mmCIF file of C-alpha atoms in Angstrom:
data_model
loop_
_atom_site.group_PDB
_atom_site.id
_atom_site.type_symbol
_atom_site.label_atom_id
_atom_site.label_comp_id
_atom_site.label_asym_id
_atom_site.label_seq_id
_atom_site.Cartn_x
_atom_site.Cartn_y
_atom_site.Cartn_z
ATOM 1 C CA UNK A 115 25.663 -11.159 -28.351
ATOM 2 C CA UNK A 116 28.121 -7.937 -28.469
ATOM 3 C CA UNK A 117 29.024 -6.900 -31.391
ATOM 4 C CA UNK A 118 32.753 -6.014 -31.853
ATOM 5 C CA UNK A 119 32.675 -3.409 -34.578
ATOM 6 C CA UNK A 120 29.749 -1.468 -32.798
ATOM 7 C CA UNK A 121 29.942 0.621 -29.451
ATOM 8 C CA UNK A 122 28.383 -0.514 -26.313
ATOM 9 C CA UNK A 123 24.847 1.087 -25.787
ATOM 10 C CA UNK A 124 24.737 3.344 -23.036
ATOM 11 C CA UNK A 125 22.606 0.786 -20.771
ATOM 12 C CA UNK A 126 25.459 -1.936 -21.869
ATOM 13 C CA UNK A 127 27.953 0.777 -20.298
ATOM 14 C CA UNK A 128 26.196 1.229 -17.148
ATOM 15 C CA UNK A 129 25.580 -2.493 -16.449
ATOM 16 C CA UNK A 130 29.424 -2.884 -17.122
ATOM 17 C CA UNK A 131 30.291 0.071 -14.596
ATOM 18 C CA UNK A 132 28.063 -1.114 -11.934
ATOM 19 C CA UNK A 133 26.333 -4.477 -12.189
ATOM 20 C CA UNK A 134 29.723 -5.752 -13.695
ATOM 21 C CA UNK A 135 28.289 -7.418 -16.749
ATOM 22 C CA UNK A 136 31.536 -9.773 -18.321
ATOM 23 C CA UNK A 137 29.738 -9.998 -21.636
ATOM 24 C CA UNK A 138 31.000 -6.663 -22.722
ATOM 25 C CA UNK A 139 34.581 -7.069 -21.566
ATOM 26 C CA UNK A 140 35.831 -8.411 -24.406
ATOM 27 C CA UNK A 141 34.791 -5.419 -26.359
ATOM 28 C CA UNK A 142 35.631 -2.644 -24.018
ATOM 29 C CA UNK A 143 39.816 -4.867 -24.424
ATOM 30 C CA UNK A 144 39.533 -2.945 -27.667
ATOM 31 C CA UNK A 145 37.753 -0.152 -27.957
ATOM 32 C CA UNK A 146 38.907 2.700 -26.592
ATOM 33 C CA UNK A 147 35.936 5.010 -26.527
ATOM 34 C CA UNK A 148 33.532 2.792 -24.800
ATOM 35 C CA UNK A 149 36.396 1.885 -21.643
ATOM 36 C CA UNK A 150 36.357 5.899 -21.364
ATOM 37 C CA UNK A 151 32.951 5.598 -20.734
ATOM 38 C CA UNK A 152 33.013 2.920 -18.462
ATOM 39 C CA UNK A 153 35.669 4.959 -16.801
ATOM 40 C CA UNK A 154 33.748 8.422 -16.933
ATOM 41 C CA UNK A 155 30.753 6.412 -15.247
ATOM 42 C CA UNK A 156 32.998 5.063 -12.318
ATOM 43 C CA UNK A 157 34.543 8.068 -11.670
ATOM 44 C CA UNK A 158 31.494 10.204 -11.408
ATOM 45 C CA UNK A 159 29.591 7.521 -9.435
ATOM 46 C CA UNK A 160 33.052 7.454 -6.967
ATOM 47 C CA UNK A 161 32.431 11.291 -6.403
ATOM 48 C CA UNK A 162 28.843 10.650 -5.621
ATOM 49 C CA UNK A 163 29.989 7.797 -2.979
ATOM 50 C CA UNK A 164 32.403 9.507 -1.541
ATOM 51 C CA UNK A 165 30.387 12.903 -1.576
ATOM 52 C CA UNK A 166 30.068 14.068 2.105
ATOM 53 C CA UNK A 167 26.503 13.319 3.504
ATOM 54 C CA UNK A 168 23.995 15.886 4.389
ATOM 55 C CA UNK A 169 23.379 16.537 7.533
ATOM 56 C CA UNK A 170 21.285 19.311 9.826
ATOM 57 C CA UNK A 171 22.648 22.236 11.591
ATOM 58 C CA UNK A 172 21.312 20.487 14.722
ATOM 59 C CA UNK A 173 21.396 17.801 16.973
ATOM 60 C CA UNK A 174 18.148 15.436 14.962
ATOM 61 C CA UNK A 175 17.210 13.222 18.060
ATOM 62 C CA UNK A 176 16.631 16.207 20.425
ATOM 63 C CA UNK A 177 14.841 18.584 18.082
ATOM 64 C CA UNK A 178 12.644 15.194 17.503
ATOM 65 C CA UNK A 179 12.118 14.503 20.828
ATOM 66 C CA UNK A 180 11.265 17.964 22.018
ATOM 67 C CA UNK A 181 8.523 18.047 19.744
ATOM 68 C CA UNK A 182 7.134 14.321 20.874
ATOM 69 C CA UNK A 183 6.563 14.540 24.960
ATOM 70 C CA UNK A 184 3.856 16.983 24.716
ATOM 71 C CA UNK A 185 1.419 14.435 22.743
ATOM 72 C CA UNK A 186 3.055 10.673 24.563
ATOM 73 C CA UNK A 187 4.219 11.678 27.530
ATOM 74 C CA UNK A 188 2.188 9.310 29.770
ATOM 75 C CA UNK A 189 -0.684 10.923 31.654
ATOM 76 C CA UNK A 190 -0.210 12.234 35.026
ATOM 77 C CA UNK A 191 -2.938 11.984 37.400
ATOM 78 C CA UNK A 192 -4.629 15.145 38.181
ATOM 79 C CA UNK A 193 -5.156 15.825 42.165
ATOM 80 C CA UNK A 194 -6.404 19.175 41.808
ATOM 81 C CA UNK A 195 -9.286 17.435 40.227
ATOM 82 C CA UNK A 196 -9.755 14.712 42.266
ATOM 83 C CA UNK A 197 -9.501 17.144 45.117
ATOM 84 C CA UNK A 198 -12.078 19.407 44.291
ATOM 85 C CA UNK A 199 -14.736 16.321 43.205
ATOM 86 C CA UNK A 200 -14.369 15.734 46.925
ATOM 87 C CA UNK A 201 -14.456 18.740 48.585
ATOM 88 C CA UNK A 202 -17.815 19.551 46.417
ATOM 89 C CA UNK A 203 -19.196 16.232 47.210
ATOM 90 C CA UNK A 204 -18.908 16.596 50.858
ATOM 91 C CA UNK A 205 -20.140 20.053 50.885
ATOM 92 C CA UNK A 206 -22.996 18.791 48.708
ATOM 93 C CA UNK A 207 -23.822 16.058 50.870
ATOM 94 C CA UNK A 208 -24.256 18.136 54.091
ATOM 95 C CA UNK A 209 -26.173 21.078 52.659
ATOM 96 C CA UNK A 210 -28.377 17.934 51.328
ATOM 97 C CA UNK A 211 -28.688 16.627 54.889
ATOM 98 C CA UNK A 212 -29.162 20.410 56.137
ATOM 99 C CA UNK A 213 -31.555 20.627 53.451
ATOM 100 C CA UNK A 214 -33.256 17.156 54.293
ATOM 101 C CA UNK A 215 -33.399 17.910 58.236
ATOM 102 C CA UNK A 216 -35.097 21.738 57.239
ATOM 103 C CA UNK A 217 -37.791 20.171 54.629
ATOM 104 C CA UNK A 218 -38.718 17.243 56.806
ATOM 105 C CA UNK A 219 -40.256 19.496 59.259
ATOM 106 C CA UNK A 220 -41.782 21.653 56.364
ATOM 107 C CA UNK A 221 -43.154 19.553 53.886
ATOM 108 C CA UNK A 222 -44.726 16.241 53.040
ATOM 109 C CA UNK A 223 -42.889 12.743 52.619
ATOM 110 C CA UNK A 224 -43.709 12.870 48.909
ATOM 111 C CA UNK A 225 -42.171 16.253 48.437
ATOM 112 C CA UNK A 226 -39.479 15.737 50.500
ATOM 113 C CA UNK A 227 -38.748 12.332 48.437
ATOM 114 C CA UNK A 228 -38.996 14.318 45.206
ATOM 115 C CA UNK A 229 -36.431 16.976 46.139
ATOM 116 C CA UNK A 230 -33.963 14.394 46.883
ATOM 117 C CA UNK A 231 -34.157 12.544 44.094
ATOM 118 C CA UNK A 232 -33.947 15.876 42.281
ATOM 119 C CA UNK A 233 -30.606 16.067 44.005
ATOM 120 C CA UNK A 234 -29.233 12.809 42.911
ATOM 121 C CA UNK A 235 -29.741 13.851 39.164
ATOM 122 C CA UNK A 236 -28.238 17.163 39.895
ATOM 123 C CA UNK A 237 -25.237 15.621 41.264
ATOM 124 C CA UNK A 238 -24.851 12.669 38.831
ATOM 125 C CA UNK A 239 -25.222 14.878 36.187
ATOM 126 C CA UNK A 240 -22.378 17.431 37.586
ATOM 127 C CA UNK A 241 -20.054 14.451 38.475
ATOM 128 C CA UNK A 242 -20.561 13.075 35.304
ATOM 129 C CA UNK A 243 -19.642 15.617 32.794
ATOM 130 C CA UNK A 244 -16.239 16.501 33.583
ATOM 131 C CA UNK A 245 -15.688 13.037 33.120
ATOM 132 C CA UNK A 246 -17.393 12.880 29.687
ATOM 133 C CA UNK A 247 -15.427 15.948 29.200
ATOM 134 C CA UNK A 248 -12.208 14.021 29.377
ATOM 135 C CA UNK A 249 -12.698 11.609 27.569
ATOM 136 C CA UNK A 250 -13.987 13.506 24.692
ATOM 137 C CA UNK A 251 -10.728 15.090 25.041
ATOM 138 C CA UNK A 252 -8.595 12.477 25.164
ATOM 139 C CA UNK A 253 -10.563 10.793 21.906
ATOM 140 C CA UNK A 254 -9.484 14.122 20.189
ATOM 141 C CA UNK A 255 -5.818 13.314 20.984
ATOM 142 C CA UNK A 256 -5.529 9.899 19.539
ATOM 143 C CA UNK A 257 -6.907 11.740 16.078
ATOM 144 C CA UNK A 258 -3.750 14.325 15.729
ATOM 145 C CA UNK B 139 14.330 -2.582 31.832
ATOM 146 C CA UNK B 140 16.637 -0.367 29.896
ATOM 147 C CA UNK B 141 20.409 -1.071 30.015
ATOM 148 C CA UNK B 142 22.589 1.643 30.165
ATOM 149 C CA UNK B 143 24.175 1.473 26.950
ATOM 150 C CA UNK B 144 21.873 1.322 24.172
ATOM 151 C CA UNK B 145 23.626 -0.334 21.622
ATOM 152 C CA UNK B 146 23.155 -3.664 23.114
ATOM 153 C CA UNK B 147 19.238 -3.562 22.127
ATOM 154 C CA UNK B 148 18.200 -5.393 19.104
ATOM 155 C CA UNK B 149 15.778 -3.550 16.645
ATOM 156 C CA UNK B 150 12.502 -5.725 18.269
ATOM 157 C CA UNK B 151 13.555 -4.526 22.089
ATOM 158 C CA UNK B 152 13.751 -0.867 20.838
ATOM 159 C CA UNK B 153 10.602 -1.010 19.013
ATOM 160 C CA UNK B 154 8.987 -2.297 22.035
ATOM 161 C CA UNK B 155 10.422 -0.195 24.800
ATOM 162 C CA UNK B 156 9.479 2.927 22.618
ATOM 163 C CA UNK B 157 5.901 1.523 21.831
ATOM 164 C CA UNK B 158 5.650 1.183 25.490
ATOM 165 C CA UNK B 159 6.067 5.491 25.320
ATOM 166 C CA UNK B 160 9.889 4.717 26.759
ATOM 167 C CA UNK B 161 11.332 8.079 25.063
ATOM 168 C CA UNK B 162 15.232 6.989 25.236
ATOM 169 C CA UNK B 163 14.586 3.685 23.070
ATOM 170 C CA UNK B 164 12.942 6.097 20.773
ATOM 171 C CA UNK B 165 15.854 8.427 20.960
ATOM 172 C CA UNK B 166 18.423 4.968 19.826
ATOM 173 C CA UNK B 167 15.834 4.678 16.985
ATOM 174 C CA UNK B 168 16.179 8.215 15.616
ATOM 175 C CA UNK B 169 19.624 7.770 15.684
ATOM 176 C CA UNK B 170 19.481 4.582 14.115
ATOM 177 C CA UNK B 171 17.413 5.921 11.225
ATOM 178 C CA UNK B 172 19.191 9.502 10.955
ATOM 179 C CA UNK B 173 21.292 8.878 8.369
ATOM 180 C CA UNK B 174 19.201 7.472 5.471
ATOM 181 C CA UNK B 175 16.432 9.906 6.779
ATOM 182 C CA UNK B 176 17.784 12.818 6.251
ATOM 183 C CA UNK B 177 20.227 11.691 3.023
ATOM 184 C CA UNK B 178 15.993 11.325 1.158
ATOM 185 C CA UNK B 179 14.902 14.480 3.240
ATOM 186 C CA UNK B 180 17.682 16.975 1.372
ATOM 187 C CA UNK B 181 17.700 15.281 -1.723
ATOM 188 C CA UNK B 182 13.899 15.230 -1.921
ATOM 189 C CA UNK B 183 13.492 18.680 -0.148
ATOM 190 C CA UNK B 184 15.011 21.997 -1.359
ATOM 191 C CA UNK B 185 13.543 24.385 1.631
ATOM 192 C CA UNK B 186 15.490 24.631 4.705
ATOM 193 C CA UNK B 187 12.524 25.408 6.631
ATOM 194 C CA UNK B 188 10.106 22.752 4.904
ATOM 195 C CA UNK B 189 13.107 19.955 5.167
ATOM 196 C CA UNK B 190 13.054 20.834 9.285
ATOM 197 C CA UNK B 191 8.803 20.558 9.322
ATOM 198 C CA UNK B 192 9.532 17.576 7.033
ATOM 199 C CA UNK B 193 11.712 16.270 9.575
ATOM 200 C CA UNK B 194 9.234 16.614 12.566
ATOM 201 C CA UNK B 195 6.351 14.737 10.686
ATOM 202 C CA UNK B 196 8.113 11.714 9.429
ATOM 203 C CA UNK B 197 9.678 10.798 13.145
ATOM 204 C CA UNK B 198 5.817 11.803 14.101
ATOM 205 C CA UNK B 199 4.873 9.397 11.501
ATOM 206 C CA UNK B 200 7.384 6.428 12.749
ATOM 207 C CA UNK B 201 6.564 7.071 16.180
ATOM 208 C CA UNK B 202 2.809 6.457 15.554
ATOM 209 C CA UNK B 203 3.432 3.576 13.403
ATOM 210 C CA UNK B 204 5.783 1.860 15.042
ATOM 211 C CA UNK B 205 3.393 -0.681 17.226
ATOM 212 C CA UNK B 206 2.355 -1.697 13.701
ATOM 213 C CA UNK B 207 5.696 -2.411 12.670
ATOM 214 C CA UNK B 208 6.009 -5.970 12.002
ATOM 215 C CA UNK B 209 9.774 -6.893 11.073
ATOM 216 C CA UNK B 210 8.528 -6.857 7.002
ATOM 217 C CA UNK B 211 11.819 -5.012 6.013
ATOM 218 C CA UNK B 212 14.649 -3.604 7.867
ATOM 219 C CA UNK B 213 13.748 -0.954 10.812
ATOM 220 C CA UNK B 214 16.039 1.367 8.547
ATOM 221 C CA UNK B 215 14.463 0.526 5.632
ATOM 222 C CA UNK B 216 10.690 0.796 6.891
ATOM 223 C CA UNK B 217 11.877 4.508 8.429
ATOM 224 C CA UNK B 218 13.340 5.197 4.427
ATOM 225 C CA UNK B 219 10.371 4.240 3.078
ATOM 226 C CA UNK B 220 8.248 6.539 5.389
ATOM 227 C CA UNK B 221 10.285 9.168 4.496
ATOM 228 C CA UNK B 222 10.315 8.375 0.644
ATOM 229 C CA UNK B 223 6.454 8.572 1.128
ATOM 230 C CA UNK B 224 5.925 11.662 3.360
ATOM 231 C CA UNK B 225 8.328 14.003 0.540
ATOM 232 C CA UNK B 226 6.464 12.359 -2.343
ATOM 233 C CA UNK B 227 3.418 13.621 -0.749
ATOM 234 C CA UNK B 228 5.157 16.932 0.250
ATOM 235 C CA UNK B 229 6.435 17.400 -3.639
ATOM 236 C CA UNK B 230 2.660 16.633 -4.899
ATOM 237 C CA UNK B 231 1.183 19.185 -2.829
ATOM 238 C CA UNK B 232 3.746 21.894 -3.664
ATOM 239 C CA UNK B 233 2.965 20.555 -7.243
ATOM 240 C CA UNK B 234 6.932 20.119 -7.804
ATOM 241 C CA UNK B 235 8.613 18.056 -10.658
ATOM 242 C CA UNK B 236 8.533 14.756 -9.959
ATOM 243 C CA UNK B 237 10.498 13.352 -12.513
ATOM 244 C CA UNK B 238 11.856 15.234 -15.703
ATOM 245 C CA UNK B 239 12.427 12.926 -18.946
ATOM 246 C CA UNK B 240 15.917 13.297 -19.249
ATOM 247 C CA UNK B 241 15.947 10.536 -21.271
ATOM 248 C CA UNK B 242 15.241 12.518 -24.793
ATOM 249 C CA UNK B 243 18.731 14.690 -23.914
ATOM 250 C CA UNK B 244 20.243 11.246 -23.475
ATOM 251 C CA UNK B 245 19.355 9.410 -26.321
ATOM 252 C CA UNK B 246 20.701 11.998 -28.379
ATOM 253 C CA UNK B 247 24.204 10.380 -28.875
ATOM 254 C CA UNK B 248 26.617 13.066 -30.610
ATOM 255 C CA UNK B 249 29.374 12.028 -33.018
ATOM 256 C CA UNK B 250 31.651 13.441 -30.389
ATOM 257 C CA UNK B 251 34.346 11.465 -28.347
ATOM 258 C CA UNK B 252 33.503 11.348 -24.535
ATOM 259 C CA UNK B 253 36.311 13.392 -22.783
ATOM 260 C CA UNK B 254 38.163 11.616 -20.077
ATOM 261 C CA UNK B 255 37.654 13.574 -16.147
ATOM 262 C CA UNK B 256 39.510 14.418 -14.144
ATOM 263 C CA UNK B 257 39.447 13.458 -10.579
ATOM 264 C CA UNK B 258 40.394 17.112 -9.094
ATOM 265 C CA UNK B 259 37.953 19.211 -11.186
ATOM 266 C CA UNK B 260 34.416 16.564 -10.427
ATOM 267 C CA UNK B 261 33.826 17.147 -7.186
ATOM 268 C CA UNK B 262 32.789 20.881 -7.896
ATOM 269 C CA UNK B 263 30.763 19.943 -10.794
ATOM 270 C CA UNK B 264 29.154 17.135 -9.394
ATOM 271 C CA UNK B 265 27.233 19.062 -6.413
ATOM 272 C CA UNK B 266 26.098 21.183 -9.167
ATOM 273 C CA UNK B 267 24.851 18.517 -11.818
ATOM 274 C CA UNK B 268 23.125 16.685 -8.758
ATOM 275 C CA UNK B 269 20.825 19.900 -7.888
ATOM 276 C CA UNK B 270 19.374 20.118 -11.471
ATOM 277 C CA UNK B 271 18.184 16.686 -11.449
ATOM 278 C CA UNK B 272 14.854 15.773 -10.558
ATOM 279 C CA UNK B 273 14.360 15.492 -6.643
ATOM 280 C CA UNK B 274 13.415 11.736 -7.355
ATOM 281 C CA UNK B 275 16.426 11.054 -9.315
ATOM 282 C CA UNK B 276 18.498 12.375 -6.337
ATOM 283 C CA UNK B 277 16.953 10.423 -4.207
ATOM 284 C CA UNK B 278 17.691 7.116 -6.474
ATOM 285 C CA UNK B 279 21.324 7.916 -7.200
ATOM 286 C CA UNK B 280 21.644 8.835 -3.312
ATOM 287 C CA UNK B 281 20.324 5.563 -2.154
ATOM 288 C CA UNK B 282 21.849 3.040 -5.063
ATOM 289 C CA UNK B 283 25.247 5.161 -5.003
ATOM 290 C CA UNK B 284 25.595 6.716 -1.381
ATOM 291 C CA UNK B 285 24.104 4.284 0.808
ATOM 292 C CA UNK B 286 24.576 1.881 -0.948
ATOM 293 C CA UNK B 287 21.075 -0.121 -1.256
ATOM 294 C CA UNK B 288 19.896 -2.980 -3.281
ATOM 295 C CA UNK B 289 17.331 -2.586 -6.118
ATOM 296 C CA UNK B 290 15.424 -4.535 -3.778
ATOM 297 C CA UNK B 291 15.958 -2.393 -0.894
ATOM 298 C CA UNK B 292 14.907 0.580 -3.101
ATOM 299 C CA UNK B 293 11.810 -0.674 -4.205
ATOM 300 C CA UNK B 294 10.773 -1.249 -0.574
ATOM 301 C CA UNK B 295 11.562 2.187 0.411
ATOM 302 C CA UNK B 296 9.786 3.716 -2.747
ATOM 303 C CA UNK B 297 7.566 1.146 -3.598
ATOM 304 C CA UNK B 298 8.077 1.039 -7.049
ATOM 305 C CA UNK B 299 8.447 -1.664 -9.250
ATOM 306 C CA UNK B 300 11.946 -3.367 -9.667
ATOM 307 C CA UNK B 301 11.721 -2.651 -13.451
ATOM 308 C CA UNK B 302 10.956 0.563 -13.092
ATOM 309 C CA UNK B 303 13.744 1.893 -10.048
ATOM 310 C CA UNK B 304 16.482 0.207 -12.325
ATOM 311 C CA UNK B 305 14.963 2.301 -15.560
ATOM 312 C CA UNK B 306 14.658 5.445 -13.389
ATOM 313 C CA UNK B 307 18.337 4.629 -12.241
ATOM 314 C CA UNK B 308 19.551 3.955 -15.202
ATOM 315 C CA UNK B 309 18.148 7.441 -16.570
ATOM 316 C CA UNK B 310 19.057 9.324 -13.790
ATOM 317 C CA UNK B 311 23.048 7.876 -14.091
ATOM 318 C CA UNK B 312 23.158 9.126 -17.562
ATOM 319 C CA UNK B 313 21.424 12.489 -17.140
ATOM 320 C CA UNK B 314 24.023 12.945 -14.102
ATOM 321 C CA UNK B 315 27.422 11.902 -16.509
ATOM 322 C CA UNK B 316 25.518 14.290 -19.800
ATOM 323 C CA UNK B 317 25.013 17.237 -16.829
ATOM 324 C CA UNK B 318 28.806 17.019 -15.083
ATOM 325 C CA UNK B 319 30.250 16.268 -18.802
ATOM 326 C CA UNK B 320 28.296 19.558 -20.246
ATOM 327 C CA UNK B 321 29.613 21.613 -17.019
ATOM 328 C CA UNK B 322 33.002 20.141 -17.576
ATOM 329 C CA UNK B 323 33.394 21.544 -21.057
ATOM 330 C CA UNK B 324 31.968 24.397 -20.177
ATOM 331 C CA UNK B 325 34.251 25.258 -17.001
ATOM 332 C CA UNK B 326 37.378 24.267 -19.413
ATOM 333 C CA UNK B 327 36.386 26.982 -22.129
#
């Protein structure tokens, strides 16, 4: 219940001003000092509504954007790459059949079978890790 | 496929196109979310040069999230309340003031008779009185007053309790009208 003979509290002001709370209208017909407050309230909270937003010196969706691509720009596929696993597989290959033709004459069928099977690991193993490398890389990338 | 102009993309398209890595959708969103974004960034953020880094990360922050984005709240509101978050964080490691207790000044009711403003002389105060209150404070009056948000909005975007955003409002309001009433006086002497 509002009292007549006592002002408004200040949270009885404020729900007046901005929730428009009726129960204190009656009181604010008469009393003088509590509609100035009401009115102080409005006035200030007016200024603050009609204060001019901020806003940065620069255009926000490019600056945001320019800093994006780099990390989700989708992935290109590298040729250079692809190019040189190749090129170093074919040269690989015929210095192993060079290699194979030479050693065939020179040593036994065991030895010869070891030394290519030596070969395969070599060349598995130097295939392999630029692709390990890559994907380690790209795993890093999904962290940032 | 993107139509030419993208205003006729609902929120769920543009979320999709840009979780897809389509770059212009994301470009509608940013400008879609500018507004309230930066209104929390400069109220929460007093550096130039932090507000600009602060910026960067929370668009990094909505970009990342945004697959993950599930219609909960408004896309505006969701971008707020990323922003809310990431200068909360930003104010806690610069070990800022959060919140002041403006209250005690408040309750302190003087016999005196509130003066009636006047419209001409506020707006040059009221810039003034809104620096010296507490960046959270700002932020409330900015979002209740400026954009003009729900309570309910507001506690989505800061994730406080209803209660306690319409007690931090309510404080904030009357440390605002003591600050531009005290400034008033004193530019009148």
């Amino acid at each position: 219940m509002i009292r007549e003979n006592e002002h408004l509290s200040e949270a009885e002001i404020q729900t007046y001003a901005f929730d428009t709370d009726d129960r204190v209208k009656a009181h604010l017909e008469v009393c003088e000092a509590c509609s100035l407050k009401v009115a102080n309230y409005r006035l200030i909270f007016d200024g603050v509504k009609n204060e001019e937003p901020a806003a940065f010196d620069f255009v926000v969706r490019d600056f945001v954007l320019a800093t994006l691509p780099a990390r989700n720009a989708p992935e290109k596929p590298d040729h250079l790459w692809s190019v040189l696993v190749v090129l170093g597989g074919l040269v690989m290959l015929t210095a192993g059949y060079v290699l194979f033709k030479l050693a065939a004459s020179a040593v036994s069928a065991i030895g010869l079978w070891l030394m290519v099977i030596a070969a395969c690991f070599i060349l598995l193993y130097q295939l392999g890790e630029p692709v390990m490398e890559h994907r380690k890389k790209m795993r890093l990338l999904q962290k940032i | 496929m993107l139509k030419d102009t993208d205003d006729h993309f609902t929120d769920r398209a543009l979320i999709k196109a840009a979780s897809n890595g389509d770059m212009r959708a994301f470009g509608s969103i940013i400008e879609k979310t500018e507004g309230l974004v930066t209104q929390i960034i400069f109220k929460m953020v007093l550096n130039s040069a932090d507000r600009k880094d602060m910026l960067q990360e929370v668009y990094l922050k909505i970009f990342k999230n945004l697959p993950t984005f599930k219609f909960q709240a408004k896309l505006s509101t969701w971008a707020a309340s990323i922003t809310y978050h990431t200068c909360f964080d930003y104010l806690k490691r610069k070990r800022l003031v959060l919140l002041e207790d403006y209250a005690a000044h408040e309750l302190v009711v003087s016999g005196e008779t509130e003066r009636g403003l006047m419209n001409s002389e506020l707006s040059l105060i009221l810039s003034m009185a809104m620096e010296r209150l507490s960046p959270v404070y700002q932020t409330l009056i900015t979002l209740y007053h400026h954009e003009e948000l729900s309570y309910e909005e507001i506690t989505e975007v800061t994730g406080l309790p209803a209660g306690t955003v319409k007690n931090y409002l309510f404080r904030a309001r009357a440390a605002l009208k003591q600050s531009v009433l005290k400034n008033y006086k004193r530019e009148e002497l």
